[in-house]
PDB file of C-alpha atoms in Angstrom:
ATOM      1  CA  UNK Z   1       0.000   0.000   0.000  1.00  0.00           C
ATOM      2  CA  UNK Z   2       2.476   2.781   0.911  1.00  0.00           C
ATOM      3  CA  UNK Z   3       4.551   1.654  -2.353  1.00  0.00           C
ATOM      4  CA  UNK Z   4       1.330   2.981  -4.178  1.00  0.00           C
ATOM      5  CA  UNK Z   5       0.934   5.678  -2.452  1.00  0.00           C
ATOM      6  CA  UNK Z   6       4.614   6.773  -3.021  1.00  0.00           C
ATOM      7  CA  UNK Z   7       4.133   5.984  -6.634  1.00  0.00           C
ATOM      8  CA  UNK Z   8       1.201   7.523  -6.702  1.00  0.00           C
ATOM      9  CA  UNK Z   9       3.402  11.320  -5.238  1.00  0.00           C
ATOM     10  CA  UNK Z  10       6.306  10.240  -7.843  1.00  0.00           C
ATOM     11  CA  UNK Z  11       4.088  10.704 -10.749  1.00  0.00           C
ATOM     12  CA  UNK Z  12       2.943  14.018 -10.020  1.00  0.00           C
ATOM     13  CA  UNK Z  13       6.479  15.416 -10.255  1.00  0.00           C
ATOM     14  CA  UNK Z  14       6.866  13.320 -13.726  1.00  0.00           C
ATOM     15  CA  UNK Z  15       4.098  15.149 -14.995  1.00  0.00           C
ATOM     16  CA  UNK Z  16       3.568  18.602 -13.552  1.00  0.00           C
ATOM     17  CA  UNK Z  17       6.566  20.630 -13.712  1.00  0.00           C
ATOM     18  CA  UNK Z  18       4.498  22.947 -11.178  1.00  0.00           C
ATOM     19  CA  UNK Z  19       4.750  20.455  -8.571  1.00  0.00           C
ATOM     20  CA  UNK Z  20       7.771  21.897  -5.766  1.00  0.00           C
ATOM     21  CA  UNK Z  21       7.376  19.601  -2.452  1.00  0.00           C
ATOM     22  CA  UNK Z  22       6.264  16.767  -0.977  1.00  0.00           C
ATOM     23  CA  UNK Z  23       4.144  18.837   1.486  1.00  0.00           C
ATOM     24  CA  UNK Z  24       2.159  20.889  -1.081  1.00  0.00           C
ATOM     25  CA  UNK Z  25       1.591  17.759  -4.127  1.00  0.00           C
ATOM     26  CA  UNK Z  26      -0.014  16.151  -0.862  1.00  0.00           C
ATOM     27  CA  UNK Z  27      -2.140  19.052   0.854  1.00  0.00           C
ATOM     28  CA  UNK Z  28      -3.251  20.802  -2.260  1.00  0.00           C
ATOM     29  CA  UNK Z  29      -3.513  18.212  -5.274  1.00  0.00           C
ATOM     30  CA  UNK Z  30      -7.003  17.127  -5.806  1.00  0.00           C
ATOM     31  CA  UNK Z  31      -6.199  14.904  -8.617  1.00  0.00           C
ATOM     32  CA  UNK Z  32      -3.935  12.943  -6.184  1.00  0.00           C
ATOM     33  CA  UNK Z  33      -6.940  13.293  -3.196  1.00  0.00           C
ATOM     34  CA  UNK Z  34      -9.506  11.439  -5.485  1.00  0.00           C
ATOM     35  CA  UNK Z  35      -7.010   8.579  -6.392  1.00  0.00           C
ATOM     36  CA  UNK Z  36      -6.474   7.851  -2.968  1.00  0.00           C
ATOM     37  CA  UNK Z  37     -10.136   8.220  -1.494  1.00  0.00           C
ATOM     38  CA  UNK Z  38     -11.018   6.328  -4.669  1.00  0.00           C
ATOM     39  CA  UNK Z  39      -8.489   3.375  -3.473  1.00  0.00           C
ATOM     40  CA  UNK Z  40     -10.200   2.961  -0.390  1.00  0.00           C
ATOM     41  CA  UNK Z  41     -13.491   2.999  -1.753  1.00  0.00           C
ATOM     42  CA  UNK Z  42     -12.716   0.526  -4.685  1.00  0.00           C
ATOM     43  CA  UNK Z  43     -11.381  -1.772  -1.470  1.00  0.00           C
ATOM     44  CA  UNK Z  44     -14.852  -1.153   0.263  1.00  0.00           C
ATOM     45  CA  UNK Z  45     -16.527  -1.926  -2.752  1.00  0.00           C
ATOM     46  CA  UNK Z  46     -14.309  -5.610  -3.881  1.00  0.00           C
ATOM     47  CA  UNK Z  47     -15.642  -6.562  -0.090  1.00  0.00           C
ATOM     48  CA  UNK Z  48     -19.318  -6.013  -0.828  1.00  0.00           C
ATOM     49  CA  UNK Z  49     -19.420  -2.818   0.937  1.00  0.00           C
ATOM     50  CA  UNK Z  50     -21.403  -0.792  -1.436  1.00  0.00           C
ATOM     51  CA  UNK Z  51     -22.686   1.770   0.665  1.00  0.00           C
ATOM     52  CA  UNK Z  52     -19.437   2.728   2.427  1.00  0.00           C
ATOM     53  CA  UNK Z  53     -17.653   2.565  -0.730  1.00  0.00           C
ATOM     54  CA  UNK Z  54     -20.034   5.130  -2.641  1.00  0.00           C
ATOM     55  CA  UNK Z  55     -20.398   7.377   0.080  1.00  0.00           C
ATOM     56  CA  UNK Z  56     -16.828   7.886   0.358  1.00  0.00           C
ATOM     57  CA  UNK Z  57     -16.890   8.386  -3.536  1.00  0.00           C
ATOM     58  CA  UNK Z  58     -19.384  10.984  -2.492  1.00  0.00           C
ATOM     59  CA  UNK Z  59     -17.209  12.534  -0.351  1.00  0.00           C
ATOM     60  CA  UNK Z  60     -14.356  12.674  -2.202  1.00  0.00           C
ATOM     61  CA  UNK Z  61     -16.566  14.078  -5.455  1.00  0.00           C
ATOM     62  CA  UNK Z  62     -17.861  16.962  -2.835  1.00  0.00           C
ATOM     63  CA  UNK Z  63     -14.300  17.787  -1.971  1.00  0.00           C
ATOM     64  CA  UNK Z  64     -11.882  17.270  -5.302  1.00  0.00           C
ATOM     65  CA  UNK Z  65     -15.070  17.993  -8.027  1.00  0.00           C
ATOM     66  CA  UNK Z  66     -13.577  14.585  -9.496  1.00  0.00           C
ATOM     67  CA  UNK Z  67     -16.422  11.436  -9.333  1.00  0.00           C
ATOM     68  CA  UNK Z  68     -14.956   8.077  -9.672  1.00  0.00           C
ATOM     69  CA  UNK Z  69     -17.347   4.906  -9.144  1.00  0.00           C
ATOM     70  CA  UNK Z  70     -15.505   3.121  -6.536  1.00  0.00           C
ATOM     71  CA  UNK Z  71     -16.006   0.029  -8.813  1.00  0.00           C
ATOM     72  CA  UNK Z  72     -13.762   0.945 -11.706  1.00  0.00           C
ATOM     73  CA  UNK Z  73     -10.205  -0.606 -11.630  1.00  0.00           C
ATOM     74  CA  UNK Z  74      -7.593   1.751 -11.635  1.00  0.00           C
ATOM     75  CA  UNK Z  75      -4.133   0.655 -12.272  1.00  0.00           C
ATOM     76  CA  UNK Z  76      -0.276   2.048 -11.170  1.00  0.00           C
ATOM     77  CA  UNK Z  77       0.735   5.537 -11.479  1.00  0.00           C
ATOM     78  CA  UNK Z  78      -2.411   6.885 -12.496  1.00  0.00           C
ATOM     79  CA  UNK Z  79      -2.402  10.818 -12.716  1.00  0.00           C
ATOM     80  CA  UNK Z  80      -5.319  12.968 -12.655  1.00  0.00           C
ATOM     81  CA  UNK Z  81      -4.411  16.850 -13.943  1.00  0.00           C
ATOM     82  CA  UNK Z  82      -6.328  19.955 -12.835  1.00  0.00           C
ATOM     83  CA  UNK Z  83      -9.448  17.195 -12.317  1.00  0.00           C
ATOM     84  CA  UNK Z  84     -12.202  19.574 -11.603  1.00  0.00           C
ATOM     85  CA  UNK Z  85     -15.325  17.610 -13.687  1.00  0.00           C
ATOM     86  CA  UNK Z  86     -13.231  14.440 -14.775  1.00  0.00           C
ATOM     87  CA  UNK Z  87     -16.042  10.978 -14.556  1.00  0.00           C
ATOM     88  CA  UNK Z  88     -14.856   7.940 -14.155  1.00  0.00           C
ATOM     89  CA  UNK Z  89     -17.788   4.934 -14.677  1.00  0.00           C
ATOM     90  CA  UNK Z  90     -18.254   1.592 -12.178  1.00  0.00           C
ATOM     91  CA  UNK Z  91     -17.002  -0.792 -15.059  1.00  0.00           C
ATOM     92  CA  UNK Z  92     -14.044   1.394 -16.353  1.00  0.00           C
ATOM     93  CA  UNK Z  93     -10.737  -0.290 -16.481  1.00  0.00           C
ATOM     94  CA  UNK Z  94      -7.591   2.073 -16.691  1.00  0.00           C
ATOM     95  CA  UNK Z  95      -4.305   0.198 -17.151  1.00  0.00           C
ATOM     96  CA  UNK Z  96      -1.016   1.924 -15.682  1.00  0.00           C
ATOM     97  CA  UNK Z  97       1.008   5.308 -16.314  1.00  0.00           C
ATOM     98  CA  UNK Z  98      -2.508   6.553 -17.461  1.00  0.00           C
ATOM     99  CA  UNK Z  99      -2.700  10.715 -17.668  1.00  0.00           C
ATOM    100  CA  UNK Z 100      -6.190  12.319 -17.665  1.00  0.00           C
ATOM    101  CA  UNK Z 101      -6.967  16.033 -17.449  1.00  0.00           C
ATOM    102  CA  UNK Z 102      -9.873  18.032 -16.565  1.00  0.00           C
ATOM    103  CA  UNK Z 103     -13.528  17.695 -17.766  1.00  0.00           C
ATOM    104  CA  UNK Z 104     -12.570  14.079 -19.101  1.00  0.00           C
ATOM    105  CA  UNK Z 105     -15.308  11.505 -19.289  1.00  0.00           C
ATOM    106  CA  UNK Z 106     -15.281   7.847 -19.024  1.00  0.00           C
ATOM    107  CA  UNK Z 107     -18.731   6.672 -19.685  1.00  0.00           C
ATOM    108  CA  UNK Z 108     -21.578   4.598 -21.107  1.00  0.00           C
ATOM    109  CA  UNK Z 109     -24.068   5.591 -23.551  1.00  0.00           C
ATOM    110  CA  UNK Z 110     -26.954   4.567 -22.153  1.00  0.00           C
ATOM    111  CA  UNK Z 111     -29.045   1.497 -19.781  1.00  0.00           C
ATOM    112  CA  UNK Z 112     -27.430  -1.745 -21.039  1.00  0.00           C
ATOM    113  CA  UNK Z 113     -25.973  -3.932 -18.016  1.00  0.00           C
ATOM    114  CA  UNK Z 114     -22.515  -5.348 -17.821  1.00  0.00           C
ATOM    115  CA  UNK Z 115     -19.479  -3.908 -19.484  1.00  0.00           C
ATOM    116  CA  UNK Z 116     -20.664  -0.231 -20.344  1.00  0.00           C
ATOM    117  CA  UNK Z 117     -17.455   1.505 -19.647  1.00  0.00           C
ATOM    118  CA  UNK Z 118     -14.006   2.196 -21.665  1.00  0.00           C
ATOM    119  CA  UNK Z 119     -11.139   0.014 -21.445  1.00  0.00           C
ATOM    120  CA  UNK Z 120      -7.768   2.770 -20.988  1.00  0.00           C
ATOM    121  CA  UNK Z 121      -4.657   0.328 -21.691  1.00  0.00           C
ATOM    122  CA  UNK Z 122      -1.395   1.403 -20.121  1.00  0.00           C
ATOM    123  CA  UNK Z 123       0.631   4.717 -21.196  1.00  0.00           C
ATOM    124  CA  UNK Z 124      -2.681   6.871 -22.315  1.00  0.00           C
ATOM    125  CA  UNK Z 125      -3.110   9.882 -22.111  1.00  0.00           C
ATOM    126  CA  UNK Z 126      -6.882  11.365 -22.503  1.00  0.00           C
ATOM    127  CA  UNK Z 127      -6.572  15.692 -22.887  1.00  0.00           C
ATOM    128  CA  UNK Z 128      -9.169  18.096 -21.928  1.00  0.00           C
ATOM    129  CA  UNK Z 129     -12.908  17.764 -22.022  1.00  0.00           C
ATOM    130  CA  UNK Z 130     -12.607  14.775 -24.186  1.00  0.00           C
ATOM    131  CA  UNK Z 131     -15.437  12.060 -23.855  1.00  0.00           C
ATOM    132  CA  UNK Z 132     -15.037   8.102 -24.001  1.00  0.00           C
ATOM    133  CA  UNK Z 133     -18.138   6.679 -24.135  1.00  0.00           C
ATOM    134  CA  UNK Z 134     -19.533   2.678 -24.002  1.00  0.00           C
ATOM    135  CA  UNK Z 135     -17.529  -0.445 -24.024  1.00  0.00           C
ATOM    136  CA  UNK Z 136     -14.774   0.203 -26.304  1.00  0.00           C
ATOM    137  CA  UNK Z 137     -10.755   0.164 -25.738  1.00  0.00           C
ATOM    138  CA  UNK Z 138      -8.004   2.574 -26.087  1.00  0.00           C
ATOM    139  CA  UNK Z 139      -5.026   0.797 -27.150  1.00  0.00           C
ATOM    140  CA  UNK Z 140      -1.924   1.161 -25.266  1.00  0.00           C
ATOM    141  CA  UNK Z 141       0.502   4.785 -25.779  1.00  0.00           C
ATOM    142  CA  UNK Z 142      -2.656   6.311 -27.542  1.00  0.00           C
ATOM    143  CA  UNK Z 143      -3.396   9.850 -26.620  1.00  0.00           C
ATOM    144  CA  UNK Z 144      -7.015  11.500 -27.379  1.00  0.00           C
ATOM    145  CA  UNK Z 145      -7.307  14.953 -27.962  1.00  0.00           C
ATOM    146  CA  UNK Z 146      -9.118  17.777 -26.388  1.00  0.00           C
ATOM    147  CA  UNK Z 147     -12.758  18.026 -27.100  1.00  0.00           C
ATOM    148  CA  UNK Z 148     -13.204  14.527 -29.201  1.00  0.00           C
ATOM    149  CA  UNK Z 149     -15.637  12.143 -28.646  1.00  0.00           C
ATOM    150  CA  UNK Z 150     -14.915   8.695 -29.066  1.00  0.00           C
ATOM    151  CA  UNK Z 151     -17.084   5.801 -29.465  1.00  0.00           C
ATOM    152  CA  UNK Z 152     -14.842   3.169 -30.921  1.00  0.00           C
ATOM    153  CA  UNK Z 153     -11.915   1.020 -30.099  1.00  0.00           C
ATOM    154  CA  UNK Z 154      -8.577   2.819 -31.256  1.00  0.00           C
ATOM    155  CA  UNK Z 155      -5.763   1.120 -31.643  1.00  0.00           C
ATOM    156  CA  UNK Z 156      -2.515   1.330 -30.149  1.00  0.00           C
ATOM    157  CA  UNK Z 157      -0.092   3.912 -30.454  1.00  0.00           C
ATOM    158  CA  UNK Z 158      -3.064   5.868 -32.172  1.00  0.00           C
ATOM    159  CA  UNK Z 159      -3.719   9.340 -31.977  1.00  0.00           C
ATOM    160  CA  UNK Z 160      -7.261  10.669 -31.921  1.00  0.00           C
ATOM    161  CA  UNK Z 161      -8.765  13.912 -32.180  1.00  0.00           C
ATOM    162  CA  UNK Z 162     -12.510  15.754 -33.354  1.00  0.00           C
ATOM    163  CA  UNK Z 163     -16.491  14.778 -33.260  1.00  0.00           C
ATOM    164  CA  UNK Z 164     -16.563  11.911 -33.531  1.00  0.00           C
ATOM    165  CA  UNK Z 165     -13.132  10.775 -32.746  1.00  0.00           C
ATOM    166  CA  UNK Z 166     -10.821   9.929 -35.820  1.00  0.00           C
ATOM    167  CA  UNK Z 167      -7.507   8.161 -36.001  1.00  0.00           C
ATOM    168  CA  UNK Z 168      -4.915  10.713 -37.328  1.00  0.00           C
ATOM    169  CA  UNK Z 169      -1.548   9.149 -36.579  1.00  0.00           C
ATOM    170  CA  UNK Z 170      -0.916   5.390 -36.256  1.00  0.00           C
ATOM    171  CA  UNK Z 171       2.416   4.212 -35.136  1.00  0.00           C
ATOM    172  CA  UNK Z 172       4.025   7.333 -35.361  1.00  0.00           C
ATOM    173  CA  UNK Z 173       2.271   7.996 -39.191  1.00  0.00           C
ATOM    174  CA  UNK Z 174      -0.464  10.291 -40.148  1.00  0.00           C
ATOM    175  CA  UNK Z 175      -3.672   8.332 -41.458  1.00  0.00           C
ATOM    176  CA  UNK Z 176      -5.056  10.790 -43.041  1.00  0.00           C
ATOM    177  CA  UNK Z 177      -3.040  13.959 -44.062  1.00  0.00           C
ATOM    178  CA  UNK Z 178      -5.856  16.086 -45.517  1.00  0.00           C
ATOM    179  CA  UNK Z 179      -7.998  16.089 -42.342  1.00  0.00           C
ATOM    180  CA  UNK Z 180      -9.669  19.584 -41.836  1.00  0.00           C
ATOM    181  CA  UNK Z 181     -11.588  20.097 -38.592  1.00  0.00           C
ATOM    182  CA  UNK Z 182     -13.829  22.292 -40.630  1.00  0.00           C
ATOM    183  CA  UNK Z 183     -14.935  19.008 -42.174  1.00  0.00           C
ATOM    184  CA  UNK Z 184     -15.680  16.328 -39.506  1.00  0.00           C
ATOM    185  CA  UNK Z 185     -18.988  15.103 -39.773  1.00  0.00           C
ATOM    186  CA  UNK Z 186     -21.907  17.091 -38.684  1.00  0.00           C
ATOM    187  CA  UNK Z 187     -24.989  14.803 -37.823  1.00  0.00           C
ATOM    188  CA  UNK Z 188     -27.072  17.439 -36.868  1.00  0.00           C
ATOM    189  CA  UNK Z 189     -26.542  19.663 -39.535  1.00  0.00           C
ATOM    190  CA  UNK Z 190     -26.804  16.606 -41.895  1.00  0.00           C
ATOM    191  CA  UNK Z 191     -30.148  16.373 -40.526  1.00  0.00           C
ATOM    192  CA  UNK Z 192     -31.188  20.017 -40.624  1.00  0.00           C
ATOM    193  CA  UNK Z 193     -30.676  20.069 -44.207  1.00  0.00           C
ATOM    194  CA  UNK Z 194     -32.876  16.869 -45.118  1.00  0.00           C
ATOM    195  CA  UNK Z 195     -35.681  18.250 -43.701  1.00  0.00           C
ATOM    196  CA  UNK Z 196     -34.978  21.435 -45.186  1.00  0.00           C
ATOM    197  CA  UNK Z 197     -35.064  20.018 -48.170  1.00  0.00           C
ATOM    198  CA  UNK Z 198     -38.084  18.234 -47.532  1.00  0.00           C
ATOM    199  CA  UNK Z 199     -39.686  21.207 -46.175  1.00  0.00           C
ATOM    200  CA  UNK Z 200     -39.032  22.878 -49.814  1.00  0.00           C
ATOM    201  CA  UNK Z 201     -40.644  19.668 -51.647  1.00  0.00           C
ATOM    202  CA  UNK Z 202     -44.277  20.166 -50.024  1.00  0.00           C
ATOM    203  CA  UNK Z 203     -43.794  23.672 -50.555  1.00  0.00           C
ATOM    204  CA  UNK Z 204     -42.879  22.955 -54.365  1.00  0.00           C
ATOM    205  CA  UNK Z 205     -45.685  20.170 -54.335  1.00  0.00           C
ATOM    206  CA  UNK Z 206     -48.042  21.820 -52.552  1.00  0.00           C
ATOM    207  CA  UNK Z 207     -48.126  25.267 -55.315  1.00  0.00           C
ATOM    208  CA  UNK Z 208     -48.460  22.709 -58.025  1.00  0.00           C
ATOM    209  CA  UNK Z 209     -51.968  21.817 -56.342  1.00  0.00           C
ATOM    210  CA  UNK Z 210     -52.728  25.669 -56.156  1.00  0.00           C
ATOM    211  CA  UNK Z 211     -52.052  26.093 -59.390  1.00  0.00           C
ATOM    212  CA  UNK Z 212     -53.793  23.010 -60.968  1.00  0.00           C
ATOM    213  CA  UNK Z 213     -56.810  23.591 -58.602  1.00  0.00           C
ATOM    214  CA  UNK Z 214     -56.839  27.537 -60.199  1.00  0.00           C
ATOM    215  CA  UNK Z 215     -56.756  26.482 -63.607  1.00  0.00           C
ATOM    216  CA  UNK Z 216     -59.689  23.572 -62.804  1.00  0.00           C
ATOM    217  CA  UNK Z 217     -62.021  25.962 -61.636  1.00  0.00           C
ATOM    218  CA  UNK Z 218     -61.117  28.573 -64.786  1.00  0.00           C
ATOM    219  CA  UNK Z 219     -61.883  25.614 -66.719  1.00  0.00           C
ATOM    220  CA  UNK Z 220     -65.272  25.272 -65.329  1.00  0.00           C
ATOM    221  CA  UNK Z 221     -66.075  28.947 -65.803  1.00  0.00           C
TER     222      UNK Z 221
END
């Protein structure tokens, strides 16, 4: 346990350059708070001790602004930066030397039972405000970039960015090197503009009627 918890110190002055002292990374660093309140309440929670276990979750969410199920699994060195509004889900599994930042989200997309959460291998790193969503897997030394949404598996050593998330380097080579943000799909605008177009095919249909019901009655006169 203490060999965690020193680990646990030691990666905060790996990854934060601001980090000075022993004293402050463990008085003032809320990412570091949740991972250990979250380490008792996982413990809690393998014993059958649900209500403990979430309340301290509770707890530690009320304190840190960080909410971690205390049934996810949460692996070595894991380092939570400027946390305020990171989620972590009850079935997420995050491997070791995983870096998250604020406003991340591990999550399901909906009801289903079972497996609903991500799968973070080891040596990820997830940037700010992006989303992970249902049971898919980030392969292992992937990084996703700020603001994208992912939905499926991405390989390792993959990196990920937009809406929806989109593989843009794979082992060190670009996928795809005419990707323009300005062109990621747009389901909702898609959608707008069938229904505009729709809209303008009664209109078009419905003036034909007009018009044939005009000239019907200047036949009858």
């Amino acid at each position: 346990m203490f060999k965690t918890l020193k680990e646990d110190i030691e990666v905060v002055f790996e990854q934060d350059p601001a980090a000075r002292s022993y004293l402050e990374v463990i008085l003032t660093y809320s990412g570091l708070h949740a991972i250990w309140a979250h380490r008792i309440a996982h413990a809690f929670y393998k014993r059958k001790f649900y209500f403990i276990a979430r309340l301290i979750s509770q707890i530690s969410r009320f304190f840190t602004g960080i909410e971690i199920h205390p049934g996810a699994k949460i692996g070595r060195r894991f380092f939570i930066d400027h946390g305020m509004g990171v989620v972590i889900g009850e079935t997420c599994e995050i491997g070791d030397n995983v870096t998250v930042y604020q406003g991340v989200t591990l999550g399901g997309t909906g009801k289903e039972k079972g497996k609903r959460h991500p799968t973070i291998k080891d040596n990820c790193l997830i940037a700010t405000g992006a989303k992970v969503l249902g049971s898919i897997t980030i392969g292992e030394n992937s990084k996703i970039g700020a603001g994208s949404v992912v939905l499926k598996d991405v390989p390792p050593n993959s990196t990920v960015v937009g809406i929806p998330g989109t593989v843009v380097v794979r082992n060190g080579v670009k996928v795809k090197k005419d990707l323009n943000h300005t062109d990621l799909p747009d389901p909702i605008a898609d959608r707008l503009k069938a229904l505009e177009e729709q809209i303008q095919k009664l209109q078009t249909e419905l003036q034909e009627l007009k018009e044939g019901k005009k000239q019907n009655e200047h036949s009858a006169l």
